[in-house]
Amino acid sequence: MIWGIIRRKVISPKVLGESIQRIRPAVSVSGPQCYRTMRKEALLIGQGFEYVQRSGYHILLGGHAHSMRREVTALFQTEHSVRLKNRSFSSDSRDIVVAVVPFMGESITDGTLATFLKKPGDRVAVDESIAQIETDKVTIDVVSPEAGIIQEFVAKEGDTVEPGTKIAFISKSGEGVTQAPSENAAAQPPPPEQKESVEKQIPKAETAPVKEKIKEPPPSQPKAKGTSPPPKATASEPQLPPKDRERRVPMTRLRKRVATRLKDSQNTFALLSTFNEVDMTNLMNLRSDYKDAFVEKHGVKLGLMSGFVKAAVGALQSQPVVNAVIDGEDIIYRDYIDISIAVGTPKGLVVPVICNAENMNFAEIEKEINTLAKKANDGSISIDEMAGGTFTISNGGVYGSLLSTPIINPPQSAILGMHSIVTRPMVVGGNIVPRPMMYIALTYDHRLIDGREAVFFLRHIKDVVEDPRRLLLDI
């Protein structure tokens, strides 16, 4: 049900020959229905009412009224919430369209207008991005609803905007668009008349007598006897770097959100980390032996991440408490496994989720990782693709990290940290041989997970990665 109020000046209003009072229609009609009208107000109730098309006369249950400009106030009611929108428009033109902030997700109520991708006077195509909205999680584009020329922006960079906020007016025909003044026009000299008036005022200002007298310094007074000069500073204060060598920039919403969540994690969880090392020889040989056949059949490269995801799935199934979470005074055990993969982007850290990883094979995992990583880097990842997650894997090894203690991503209870592969001398069968080794770390919430479960969990991952044949035997 949509409620709308149209306020306008009515000329000699008549509704079915009666005076304008409370009127109920005798028959059912599919269009808007008039329940109450006043001298300058008509209440319309109906479904599908969004805006009034261009019209010189507006038909109202047999009567008519002429109006050149109207203001529409629409109340949109959906389930338990009601949203209010005001739209002022002219019934004489359909040329101007409005670009508004789109819906940003269930958990996002507002965002920051980060930057404009176009300028007033630029021509845009349908669905072409004209601005970017930065939220706590992702960056969302504001697109043009029609092809045309940007007439003006009605919001500024840095403004906090909500879904439905107007961003720009776009003229489909390009009429009435004012171009920004060029630099040549700004540098043009003033007109001759203005130049002459300026020249006349200059001599007056130069020849004006100086009325103020120069004040002479007062004669020096003799020093009082017994007084001594002020003591000189013996210790100098520390010299700070000059301010012109510093830059202060506001934090992005994504960076502020990451900072808040990580600090909340540190303040809430009883963080504890355990470590182990993994011999990567067999997993690397497996990838080397079958990488060409894997690409030929599945169309995607076989990486190391899919092996760790499969190993984490098995470890979570063997230690379900690592996949659980504390909620108040209860423990929620989740019978599904959604693996979050931490991805570093130029704008900040995002964590897309591989849903139902326990039902996926190597090829499906690799395809999903590649798709999510590509979307995260180009900023097209959606809120739904980052929602949820029961366990996180962070691979700092791609940046060369040798060892770290990752921080839990709330509301999860543990996170696995992968690191760089380094060839080190290891004792194998009584002999010292070079082996590609990786340190792995598990940070967990010690309120929920005991050290025994955490060590068993990490040992399971070590065993599977060092001998991938265990995946075939489910051991």
Short mmCIF file of C-alpha atoms in Angstrom, two decimals, residues 96-100 124-130 142-148 150 167-172:
data_model
loop_
_atom_site.label_atom_id
_atom_site.label_comp_id
_atom_site.label_asym_id
_atom_site.label_seq_id
_atom_site.Cartn_x
_atom_site.Cartn_y
_atom_site.Cartn_z
CA ILE A 96 15.46 16.07 -16.02
CA VAL A 97 16.20 12.78 -14.23
CA VAL A 98 17.71 12.34 -10.80
CA ALA A 99 20.61 10.06 -9.86
CA VAL A 100 20.18 8.79 -6.29
CA VAL A 124 27.06 10.05 -19.42
CA ALA A 125 25.53 6.83 -20.70
CA VAL A 126 22.87 4.69 -19.09
CA ASP A 127 24.20 2.93 -15.96
CA GLU A 128 27.51 4.77 -16.19
CA SER A 129 29.11 5.47 -12.81
CA ILE A 130 29.11 9.14 -11.82
CA VAL A 142 26.07 5.73 -8.15
CA VAL A 143 25.02 5.29 -11.76
CA SER A 144 23.12 7.47 -14.19
CA PRO A 145 19.52 6.26 -14.73
CA GLU A 146 19.40 7.75 -18.24
CA ALA A 147 21.81 8.89 -20.92
CA GLY A 148 22.33 12.64 -20.95
CA ILE A 150 25.05 16.14 -15.93
CA ILE A 167 23.26 13.08 -5.96
CA ALA A 168 22.88 14.73 -9.36
CA PHE A 169 20.38 16.11 -11.88
CA ILE A 170 20.87 14.83 -15.41
CA SER A 171 19.37 16.43 -18.50
CA LYS A 172 18.51 13.91 -21.18
#
